[in-house]
PDB file of C-alpha atoms and ligand atoms in Angstrom:
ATOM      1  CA  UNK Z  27     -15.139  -8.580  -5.669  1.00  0.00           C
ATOM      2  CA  UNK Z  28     -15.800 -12.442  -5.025  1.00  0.00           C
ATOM      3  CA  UNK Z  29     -16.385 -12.463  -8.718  1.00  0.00           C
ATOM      4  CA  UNK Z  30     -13.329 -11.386 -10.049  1.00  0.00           C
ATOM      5  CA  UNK Z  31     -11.000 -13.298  -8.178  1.00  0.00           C
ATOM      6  CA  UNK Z  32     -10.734 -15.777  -5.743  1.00  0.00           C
ATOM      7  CA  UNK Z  33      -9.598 -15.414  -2.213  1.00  0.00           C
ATOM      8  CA  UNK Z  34      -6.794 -18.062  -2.877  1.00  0.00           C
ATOM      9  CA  UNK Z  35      -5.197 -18.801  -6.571  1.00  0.00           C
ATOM     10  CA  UNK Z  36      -4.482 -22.207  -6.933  1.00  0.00           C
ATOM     11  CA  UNK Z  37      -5.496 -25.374  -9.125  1.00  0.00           C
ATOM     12  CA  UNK Z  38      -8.501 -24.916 -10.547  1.00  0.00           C
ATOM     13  CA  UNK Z  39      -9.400 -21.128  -9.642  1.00  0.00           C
ATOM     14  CA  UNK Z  40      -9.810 -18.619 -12.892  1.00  0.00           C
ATOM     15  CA  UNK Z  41      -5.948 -17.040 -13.437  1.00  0.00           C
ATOM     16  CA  UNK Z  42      -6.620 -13.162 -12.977  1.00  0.00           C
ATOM     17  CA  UNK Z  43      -7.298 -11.027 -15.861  1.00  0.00           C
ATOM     18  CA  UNK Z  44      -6.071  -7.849 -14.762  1.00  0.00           C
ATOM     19  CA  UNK Z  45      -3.224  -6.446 -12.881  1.00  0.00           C
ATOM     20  CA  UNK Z  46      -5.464  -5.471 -10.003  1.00  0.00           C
ATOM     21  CA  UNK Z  47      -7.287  -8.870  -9.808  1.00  0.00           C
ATOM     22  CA  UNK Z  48      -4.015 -10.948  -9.499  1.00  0.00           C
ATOM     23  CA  UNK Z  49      -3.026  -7.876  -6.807  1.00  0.00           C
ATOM     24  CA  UNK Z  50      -5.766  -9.327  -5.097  1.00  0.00           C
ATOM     25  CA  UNK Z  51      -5.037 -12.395  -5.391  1.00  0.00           C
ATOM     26  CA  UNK Z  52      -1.562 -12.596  -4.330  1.00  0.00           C
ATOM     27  CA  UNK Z  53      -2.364 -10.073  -1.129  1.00  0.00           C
ATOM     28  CA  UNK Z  54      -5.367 -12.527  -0.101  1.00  0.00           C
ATOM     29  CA  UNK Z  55      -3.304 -15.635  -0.419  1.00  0.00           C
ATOM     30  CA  UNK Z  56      -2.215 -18.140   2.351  1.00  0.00           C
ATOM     31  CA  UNK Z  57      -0.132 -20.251   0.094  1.00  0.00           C
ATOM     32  CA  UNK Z  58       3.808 -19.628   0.504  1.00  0.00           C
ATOM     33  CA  UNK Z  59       4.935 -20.713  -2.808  1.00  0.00           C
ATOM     34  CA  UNK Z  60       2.227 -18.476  -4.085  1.00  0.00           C
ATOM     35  CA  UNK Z  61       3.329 -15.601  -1.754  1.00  0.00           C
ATOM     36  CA  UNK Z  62       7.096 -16.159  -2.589  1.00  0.00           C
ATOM     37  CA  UNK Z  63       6.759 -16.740  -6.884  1.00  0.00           C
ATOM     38  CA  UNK Z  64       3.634 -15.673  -7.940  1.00  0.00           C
ATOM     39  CA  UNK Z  65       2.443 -15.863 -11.739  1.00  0.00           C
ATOM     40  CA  UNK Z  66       3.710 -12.965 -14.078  1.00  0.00           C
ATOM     41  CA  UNK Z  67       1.187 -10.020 -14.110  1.00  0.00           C
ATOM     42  CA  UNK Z  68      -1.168  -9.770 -15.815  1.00  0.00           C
ATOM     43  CA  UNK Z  69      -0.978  -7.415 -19.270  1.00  0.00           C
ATOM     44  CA  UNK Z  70      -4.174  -5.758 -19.032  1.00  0.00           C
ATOM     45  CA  UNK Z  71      -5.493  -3.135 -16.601  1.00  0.00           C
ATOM     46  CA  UNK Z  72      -8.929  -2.522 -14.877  1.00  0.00           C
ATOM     47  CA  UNK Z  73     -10.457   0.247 -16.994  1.00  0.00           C
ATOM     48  CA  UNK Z  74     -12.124   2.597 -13.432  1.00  0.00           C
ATOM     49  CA  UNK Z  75     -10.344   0.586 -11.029  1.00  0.00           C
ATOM     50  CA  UNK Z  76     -12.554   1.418  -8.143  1.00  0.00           C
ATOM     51  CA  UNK Z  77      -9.861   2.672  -4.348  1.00  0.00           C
ATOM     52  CA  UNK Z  78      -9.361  -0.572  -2.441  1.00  0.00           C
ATOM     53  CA  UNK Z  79      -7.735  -0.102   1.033  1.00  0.00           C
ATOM     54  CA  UNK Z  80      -9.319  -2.318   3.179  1.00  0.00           C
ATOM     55  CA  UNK Z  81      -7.438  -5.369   2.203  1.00  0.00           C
ATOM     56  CA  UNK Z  82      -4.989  -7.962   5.151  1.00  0.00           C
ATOM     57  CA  UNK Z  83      -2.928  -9.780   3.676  1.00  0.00           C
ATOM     58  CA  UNK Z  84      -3.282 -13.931   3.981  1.00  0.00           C
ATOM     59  CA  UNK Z  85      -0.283 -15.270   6.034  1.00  0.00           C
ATOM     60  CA  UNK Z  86       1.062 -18.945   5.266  1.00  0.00           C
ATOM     61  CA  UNK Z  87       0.953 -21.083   8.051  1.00  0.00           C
ATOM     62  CA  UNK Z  88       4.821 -20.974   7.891  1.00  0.00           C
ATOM     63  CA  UNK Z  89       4.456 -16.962   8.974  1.00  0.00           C
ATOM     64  CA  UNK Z  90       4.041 -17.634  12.726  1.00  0.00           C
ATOM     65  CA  UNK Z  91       3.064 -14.120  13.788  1.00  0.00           C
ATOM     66  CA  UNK Z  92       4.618 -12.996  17.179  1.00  0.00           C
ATOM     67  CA  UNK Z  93       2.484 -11.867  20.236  1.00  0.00           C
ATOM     68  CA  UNK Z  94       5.362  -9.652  21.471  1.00  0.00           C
ATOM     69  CA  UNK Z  95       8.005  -7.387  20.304  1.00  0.00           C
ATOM     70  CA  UNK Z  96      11.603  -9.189  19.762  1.00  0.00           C
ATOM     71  CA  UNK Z  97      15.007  -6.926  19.327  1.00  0.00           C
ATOM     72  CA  UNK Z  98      17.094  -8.153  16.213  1.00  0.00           C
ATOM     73  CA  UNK Z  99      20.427  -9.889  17.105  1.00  0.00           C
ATOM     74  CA  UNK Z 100      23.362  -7.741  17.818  1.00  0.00           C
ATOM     75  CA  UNK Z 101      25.716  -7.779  14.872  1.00  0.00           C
ATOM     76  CA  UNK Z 102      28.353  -9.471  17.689  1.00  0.00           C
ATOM     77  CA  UNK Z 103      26.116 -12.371  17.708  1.00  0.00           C
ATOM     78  CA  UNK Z 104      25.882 -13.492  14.126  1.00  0.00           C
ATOM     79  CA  UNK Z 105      28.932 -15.957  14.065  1.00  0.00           C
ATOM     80  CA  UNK Z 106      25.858 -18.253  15.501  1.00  0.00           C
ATOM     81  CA  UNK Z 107      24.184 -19.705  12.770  1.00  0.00           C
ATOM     82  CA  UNK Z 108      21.343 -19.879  14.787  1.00  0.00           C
ATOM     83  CA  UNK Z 109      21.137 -16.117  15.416  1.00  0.00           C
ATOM     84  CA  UNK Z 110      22.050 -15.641  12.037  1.00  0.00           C
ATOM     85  CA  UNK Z 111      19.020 -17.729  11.066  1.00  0.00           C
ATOM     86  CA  UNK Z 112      16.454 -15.241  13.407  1.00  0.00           C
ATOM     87  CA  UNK Z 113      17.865 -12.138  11.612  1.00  0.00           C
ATOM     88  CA  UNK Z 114      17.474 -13.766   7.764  1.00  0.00           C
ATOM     89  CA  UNK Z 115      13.756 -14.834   8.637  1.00  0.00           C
ATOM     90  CA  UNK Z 116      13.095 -11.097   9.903  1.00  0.00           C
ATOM     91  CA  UNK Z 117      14.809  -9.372   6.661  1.00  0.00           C
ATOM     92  CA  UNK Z 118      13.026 -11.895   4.955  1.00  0.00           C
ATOM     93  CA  UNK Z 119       9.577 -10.833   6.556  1.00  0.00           C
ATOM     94  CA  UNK Z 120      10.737  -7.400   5.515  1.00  0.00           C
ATOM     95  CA  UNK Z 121      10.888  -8.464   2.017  1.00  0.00           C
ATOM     96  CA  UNK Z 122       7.968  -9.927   2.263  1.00  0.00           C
ATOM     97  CA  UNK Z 123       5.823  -7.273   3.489  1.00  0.00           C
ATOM     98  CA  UNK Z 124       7.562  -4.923   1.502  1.00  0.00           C
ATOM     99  CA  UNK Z 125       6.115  -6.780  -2.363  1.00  0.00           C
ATOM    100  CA  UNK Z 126       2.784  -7.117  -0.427  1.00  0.00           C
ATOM    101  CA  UNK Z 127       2.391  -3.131   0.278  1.00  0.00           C
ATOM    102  CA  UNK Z 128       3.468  -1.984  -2.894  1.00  0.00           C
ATOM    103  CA  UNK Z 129       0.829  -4.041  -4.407  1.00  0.00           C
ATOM    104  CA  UNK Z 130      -1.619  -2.823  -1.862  1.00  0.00           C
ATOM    105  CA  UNK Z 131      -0.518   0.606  -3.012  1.00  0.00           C
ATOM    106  CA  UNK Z 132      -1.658   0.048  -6.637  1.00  0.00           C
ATOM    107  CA  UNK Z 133      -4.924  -0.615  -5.067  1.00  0.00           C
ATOM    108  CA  UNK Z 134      -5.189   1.709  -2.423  1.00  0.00           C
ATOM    109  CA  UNK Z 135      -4.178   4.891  -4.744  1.00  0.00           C
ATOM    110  CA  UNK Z 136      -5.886   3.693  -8.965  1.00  0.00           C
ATOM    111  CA  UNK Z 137      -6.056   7.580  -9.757  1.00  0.00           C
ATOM    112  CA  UNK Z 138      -2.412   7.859  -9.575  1.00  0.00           C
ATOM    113  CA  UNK Z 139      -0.181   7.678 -13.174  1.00  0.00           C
ATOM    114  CA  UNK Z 140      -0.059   4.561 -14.796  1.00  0.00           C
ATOM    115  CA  UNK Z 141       3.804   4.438 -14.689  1.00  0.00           C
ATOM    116  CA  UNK Z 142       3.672   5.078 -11.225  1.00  0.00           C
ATOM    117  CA  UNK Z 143       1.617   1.793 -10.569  1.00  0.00           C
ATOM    118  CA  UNK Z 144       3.868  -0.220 -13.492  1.00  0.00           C
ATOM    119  CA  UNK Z 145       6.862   0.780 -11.197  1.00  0.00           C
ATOM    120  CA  UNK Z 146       5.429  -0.742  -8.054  1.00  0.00           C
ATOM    121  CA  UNK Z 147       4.803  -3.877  -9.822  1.00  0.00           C
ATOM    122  CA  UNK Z 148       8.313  -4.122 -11.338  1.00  0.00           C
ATOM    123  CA  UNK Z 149       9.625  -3.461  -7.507  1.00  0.00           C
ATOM    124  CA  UNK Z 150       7.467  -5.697  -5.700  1.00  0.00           C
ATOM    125  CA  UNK Z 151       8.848  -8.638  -7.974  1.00  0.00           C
ATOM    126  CA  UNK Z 152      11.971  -7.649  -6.948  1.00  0.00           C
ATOM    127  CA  UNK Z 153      11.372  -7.814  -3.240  1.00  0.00           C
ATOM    128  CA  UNK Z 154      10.570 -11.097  -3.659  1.00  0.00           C
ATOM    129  CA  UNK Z 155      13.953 -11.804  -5.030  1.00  0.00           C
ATOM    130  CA  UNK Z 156      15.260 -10.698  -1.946  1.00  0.00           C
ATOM    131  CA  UNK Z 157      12.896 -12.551  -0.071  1.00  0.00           C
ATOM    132  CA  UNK Z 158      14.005 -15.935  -1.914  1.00  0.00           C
ATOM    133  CA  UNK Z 159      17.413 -15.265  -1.311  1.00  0.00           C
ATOM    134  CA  UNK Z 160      17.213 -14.317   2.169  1.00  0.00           C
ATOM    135  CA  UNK Z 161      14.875 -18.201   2.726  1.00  0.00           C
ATOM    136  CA  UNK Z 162      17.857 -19.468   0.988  1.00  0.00           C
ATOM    137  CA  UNK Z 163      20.412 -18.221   3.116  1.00  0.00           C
ATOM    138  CA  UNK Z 164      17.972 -18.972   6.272  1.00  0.00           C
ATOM    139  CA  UNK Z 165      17.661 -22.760   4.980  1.00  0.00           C
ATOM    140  CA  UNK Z 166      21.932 -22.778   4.252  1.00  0.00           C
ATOM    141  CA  UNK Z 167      22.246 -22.102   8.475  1.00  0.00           C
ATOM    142  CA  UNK Z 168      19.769 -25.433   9.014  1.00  0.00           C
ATOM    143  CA  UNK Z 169      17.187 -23.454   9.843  1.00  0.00           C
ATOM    144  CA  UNK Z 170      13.041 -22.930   8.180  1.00  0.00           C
ATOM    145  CA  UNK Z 171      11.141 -19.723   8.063  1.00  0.00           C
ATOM    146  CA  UNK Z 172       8.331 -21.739  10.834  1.00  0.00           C
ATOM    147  CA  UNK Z 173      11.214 -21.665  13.419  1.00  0.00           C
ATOM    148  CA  UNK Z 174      10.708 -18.207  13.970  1.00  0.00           C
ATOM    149  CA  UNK Z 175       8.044 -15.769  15.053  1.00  0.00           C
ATOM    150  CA  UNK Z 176       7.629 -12.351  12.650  1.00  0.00           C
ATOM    151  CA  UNK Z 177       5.958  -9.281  12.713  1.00  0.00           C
ATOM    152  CA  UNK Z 178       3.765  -7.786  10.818  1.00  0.00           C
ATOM    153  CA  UNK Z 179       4.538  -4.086  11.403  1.00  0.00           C
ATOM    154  CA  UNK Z 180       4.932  -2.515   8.101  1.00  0.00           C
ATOM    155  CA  UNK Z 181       1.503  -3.721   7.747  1.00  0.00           C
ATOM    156  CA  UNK Z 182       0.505  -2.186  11.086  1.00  0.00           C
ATOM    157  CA  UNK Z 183       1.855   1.300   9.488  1.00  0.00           C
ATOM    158  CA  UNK Z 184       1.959   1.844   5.687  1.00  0.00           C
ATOM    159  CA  UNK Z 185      -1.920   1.463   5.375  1.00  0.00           C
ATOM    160  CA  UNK Z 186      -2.008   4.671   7.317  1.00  0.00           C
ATOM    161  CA  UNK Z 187      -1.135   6.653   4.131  1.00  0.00           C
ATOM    162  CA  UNK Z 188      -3.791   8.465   3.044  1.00  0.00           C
ATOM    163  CA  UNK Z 189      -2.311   9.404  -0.661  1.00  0.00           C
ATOM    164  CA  UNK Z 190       0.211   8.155  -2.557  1.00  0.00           C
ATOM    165  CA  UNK Z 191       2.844  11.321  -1.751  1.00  0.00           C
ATOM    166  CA  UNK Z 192       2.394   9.819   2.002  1.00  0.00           C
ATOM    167  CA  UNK Z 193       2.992   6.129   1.191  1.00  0.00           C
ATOM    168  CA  UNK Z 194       6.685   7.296  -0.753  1.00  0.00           C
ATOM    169  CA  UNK Z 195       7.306   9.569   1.749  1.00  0.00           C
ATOM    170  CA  UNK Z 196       6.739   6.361   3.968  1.00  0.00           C
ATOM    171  CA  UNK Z 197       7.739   3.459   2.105  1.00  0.00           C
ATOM    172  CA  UNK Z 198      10.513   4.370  -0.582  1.00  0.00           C
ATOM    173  CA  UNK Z 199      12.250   7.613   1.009  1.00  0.00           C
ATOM    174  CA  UNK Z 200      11.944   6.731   4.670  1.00  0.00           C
ATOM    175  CA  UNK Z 201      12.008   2.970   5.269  1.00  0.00           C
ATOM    176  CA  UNK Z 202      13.553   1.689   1.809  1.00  0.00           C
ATOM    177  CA  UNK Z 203      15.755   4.829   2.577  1.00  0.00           C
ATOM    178  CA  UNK Z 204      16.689   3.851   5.971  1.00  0.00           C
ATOM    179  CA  UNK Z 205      17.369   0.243   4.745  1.00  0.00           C
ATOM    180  CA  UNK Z 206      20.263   1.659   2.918  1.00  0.00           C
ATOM    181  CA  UNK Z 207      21.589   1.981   6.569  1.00  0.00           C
ATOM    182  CA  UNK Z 208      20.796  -1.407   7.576  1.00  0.00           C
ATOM    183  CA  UNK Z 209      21.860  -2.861   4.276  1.00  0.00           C
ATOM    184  CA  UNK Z 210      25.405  -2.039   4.985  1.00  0.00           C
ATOM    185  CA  UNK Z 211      25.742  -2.606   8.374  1.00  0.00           C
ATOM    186  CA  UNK Z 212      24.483  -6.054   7.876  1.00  0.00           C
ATOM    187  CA  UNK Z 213      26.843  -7.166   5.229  1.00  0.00           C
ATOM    188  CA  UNK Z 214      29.327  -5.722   7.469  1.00  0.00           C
ATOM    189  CA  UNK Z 215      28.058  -7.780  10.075  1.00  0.00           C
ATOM    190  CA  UNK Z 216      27.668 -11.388   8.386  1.00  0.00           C
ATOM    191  CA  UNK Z 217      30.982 -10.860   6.999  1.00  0.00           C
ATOM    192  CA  UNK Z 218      32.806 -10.534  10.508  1.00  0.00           C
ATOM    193  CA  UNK Z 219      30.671 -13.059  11.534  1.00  0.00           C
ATOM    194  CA  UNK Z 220      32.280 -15.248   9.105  1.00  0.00           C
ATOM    195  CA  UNK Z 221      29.025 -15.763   6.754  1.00  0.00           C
ATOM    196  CA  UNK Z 222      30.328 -14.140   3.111  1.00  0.00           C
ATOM    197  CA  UNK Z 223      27.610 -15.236   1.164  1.00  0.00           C
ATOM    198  CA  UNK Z 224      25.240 -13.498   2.959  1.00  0.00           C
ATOM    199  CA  UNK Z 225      27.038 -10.708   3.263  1.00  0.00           C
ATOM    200  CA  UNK Z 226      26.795 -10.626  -0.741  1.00  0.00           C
ATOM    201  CA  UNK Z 227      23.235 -11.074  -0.847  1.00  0.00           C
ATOM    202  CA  UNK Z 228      22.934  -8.035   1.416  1.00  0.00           C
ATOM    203  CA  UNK Z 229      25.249  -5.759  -0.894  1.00  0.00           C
ATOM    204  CA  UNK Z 230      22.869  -7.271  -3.889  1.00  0.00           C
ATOM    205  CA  UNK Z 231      20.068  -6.141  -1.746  1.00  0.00           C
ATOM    206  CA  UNK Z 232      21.277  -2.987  -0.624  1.00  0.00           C
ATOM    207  CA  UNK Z 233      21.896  -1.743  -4.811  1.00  0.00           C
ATOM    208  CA  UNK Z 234      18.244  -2.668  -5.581  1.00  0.00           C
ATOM    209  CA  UNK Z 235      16.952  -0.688  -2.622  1.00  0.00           C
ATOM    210  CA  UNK Z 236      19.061   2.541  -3.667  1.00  0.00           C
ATOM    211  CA  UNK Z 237      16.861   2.132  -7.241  1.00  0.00           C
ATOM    212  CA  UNK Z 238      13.827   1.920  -4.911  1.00  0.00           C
ATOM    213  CA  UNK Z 239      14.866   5.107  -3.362  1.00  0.00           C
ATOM    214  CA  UNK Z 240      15.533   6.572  -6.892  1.00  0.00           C
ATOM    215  CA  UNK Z 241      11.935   5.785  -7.416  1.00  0.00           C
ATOM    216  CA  UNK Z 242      10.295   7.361  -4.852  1.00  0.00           C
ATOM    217  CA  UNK Z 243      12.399  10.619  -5.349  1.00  0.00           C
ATOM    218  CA  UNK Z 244      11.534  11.322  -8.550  1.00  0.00           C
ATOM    219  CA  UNK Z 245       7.707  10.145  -7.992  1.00  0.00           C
ATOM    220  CA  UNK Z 246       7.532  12.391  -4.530  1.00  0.00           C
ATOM    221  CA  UNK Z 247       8.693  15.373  -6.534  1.00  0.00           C
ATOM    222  CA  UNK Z 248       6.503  15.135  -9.432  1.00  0.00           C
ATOM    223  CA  UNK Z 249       3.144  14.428  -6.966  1.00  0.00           C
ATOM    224  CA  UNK Z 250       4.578  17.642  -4.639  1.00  0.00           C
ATOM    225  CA  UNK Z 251       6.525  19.445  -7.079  1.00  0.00           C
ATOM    226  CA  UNK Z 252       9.764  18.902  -4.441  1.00  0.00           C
ATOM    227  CA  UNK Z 253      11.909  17.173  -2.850  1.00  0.00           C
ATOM    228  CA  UNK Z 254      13.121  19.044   0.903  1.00  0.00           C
ATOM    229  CA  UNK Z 255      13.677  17.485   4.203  1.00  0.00           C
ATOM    230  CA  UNK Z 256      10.809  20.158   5.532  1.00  0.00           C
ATOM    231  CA  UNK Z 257       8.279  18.643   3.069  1.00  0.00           C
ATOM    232  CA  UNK Z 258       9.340  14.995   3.074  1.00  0.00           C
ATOM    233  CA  UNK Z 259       8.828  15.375   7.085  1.00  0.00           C
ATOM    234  CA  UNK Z 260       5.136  16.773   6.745  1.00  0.00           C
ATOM    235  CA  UNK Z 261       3.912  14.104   4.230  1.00  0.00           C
ATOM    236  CA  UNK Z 262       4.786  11.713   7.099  1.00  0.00           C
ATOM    237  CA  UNK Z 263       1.717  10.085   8.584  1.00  0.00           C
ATOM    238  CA  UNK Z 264       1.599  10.343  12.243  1.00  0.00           C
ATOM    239  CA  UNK Z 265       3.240   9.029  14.183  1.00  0.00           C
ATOM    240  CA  UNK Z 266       6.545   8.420  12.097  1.00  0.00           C
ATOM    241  CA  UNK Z 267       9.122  10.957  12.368  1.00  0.00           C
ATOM    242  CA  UNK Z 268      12.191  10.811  10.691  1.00  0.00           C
ATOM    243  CA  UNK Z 269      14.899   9.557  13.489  1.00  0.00           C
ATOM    244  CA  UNK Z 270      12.627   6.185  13.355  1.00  0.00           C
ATOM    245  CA  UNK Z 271      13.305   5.848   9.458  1.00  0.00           C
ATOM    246  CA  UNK Z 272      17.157   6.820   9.595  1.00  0.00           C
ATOM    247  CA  UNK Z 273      19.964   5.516  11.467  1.00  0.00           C
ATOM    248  CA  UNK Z 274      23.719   7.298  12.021  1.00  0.00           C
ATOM    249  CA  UNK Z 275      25.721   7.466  10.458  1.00  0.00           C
ATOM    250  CA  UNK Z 276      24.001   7.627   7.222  1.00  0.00           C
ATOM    251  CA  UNK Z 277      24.212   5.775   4.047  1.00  0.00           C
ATOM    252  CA  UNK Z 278      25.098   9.872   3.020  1.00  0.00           C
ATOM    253  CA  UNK Z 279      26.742   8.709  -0.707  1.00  0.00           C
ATOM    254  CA  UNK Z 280      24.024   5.472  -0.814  1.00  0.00           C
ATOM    255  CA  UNK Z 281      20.983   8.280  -0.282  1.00  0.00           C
ATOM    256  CA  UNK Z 282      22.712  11.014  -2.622  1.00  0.00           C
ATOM    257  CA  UNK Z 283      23.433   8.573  -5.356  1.00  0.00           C
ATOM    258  CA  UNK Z 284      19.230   7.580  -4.680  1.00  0.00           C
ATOM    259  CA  UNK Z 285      18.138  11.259  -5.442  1.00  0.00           C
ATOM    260  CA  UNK Z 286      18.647  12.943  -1.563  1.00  0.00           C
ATOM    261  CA  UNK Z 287      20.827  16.085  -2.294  1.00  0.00           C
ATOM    262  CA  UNK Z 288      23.355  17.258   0.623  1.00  0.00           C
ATOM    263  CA  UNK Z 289      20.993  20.014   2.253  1.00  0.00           C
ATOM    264  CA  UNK Z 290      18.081  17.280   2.854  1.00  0.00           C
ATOM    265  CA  UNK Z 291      20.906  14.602   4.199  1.00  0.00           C
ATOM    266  CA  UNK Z 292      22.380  17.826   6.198  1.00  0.00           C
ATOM    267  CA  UNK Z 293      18.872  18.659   8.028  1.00  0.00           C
ATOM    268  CA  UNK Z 294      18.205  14.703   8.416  1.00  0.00           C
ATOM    269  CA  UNK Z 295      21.434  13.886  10.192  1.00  0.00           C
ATOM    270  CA  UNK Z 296      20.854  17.211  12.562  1.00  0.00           C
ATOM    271  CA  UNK Z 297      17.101  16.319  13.299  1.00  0.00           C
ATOM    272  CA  UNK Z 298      18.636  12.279  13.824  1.00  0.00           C
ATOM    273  CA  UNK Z 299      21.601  14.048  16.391  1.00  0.00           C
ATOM    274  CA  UNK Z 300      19.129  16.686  17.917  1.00  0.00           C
ATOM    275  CA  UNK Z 301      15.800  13.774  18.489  1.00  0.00           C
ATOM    276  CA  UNK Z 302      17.603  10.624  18.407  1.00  0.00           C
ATOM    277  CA  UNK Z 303      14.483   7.384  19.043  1.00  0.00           C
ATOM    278  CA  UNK Z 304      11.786  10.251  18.380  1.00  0.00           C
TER     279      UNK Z 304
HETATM  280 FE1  FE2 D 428      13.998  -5.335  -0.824  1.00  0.00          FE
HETATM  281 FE1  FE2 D 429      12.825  -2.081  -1.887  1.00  0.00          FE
END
């Protein structure tokens, strides 16, 4: 693999010549303007691309990773900038993580359509929008991304997948879907706490993400041939369960408009009321 990419991209190193080489390359590196803008994709495609899960990705030495657990701020709390700052640099970690895995995925799962792994290119550019914006809102409270610890712990979970139906049962229709949840309340919350602009930039967010969910809709029914609560729960991996990827009261019109139909957000909301935290 040493060959066909290096484990950074920077001056002087070859620019990758396939979509799965520059993959590489941008999971692998430790630079954070490299990790936040990376070059445009490559055109060309790896003609057998061989299954590559066993990839971590490189963390800037801006990413401080934490030791221990840390609960978001309250919404009550964000008319501190400071507090304000800790929540952008974790929904900017979010962002973060979430470009990284969906280039993982293309790696991880190369016998799955072509379109499929063209869509989780075009998304993971797009979570690095967020990401900028959410550093930029970070930076407008007088704050930088190294004054806070983050977590790694989509990483800790999504490379459980073993096929691609798991990962958008995981990624797209459980946490991007939950994040329709958290979009809103958010934008709710920065706007009482008397931040507007990024209350915008979470509304921007929160209509990409519903797209996202779109995605993973259509691309979970085509790889199981449907889309139920019953079989979204079983493609889970262990130990997820759905009242960790939804939060009441649900984003119901957000999820419907993102390809959720009213008997899977009916048997979500009763498993959320009936297991709530399990
Ligand atoms: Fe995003
Ligand atoms: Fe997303």
């Amino acid at each position: 693999m040493g060959s066909e990419v290096g484990s950074r991209c920077g001056i002087g190193e070859a620019i990758p010549a396939t979509v799965e080489a520059w993959a590489l390359a941008y999971l692998r590196s430790t630079d954070l303007g490299h990790k936040l803008a990376p070059p445009a994709p490559p055109r060309a495609w790896e003609d057998a691309p061989p299954v590559r899960r066993m990839i971590r990705p490189g963390r800037p030495a801006e990413l401080r990773p934490a030791n221990r657990a840390r609960r978001n701020p309250k919404p009550a709390g964000l008319h501190e900038p400071r507090l304000r700052a800790r929540l952008l640099a974790t929904l900017h970690h979010h962002e973060l993580q979430a470009a990284e895995l969906f280039l993982w995925a293309l790696l991880a799962f190369p016998d799955t359509p072509r379109r499929f792994r063209q869509g989780l290119v075009a998304m993971a550019m797009e979570e690095l929008v967020h990401a900028r914006l959410y550093r930029e809102r970070l930076e407008a409270q007088g704050a930088q991304l190294r004054d806070f610890e983050v977590r790694d712990w989509f990483w800790e979970r999504v490379p459980t997948c073993p096929d691609a139906t798991a990962y958008v049962a995981l990624v797209g229709l459980g946490l991007e879907g939950g994040n329709l949840e958290h979009a809103a309340r958010y934008a709710r919350a920065f706007e009482v706490g008397g931040d507007p602009e990024t209350a915008a930039v979470c509304r921007r967010v929160a209509d990409d993400e519903e797209r996202h969910v779109r995605f993973a809709a259509r691309w979970f029914r085509r790889f199981t041939g449907r889309l139920d609560f019953a079989s979204w729960r079983a493609a889970l991996p262990p130990p997820l369960t759905p009242s960790v990827l939804a939060s009441l009261p649900l984003a119901r019109e957000a999820r419907s408009r993102s390809g959720q139909d009213q008997a899977f957000l009916d048997e979500l909301e009763a498993w959320c009321r009936a297991r709530p935290g399990s």
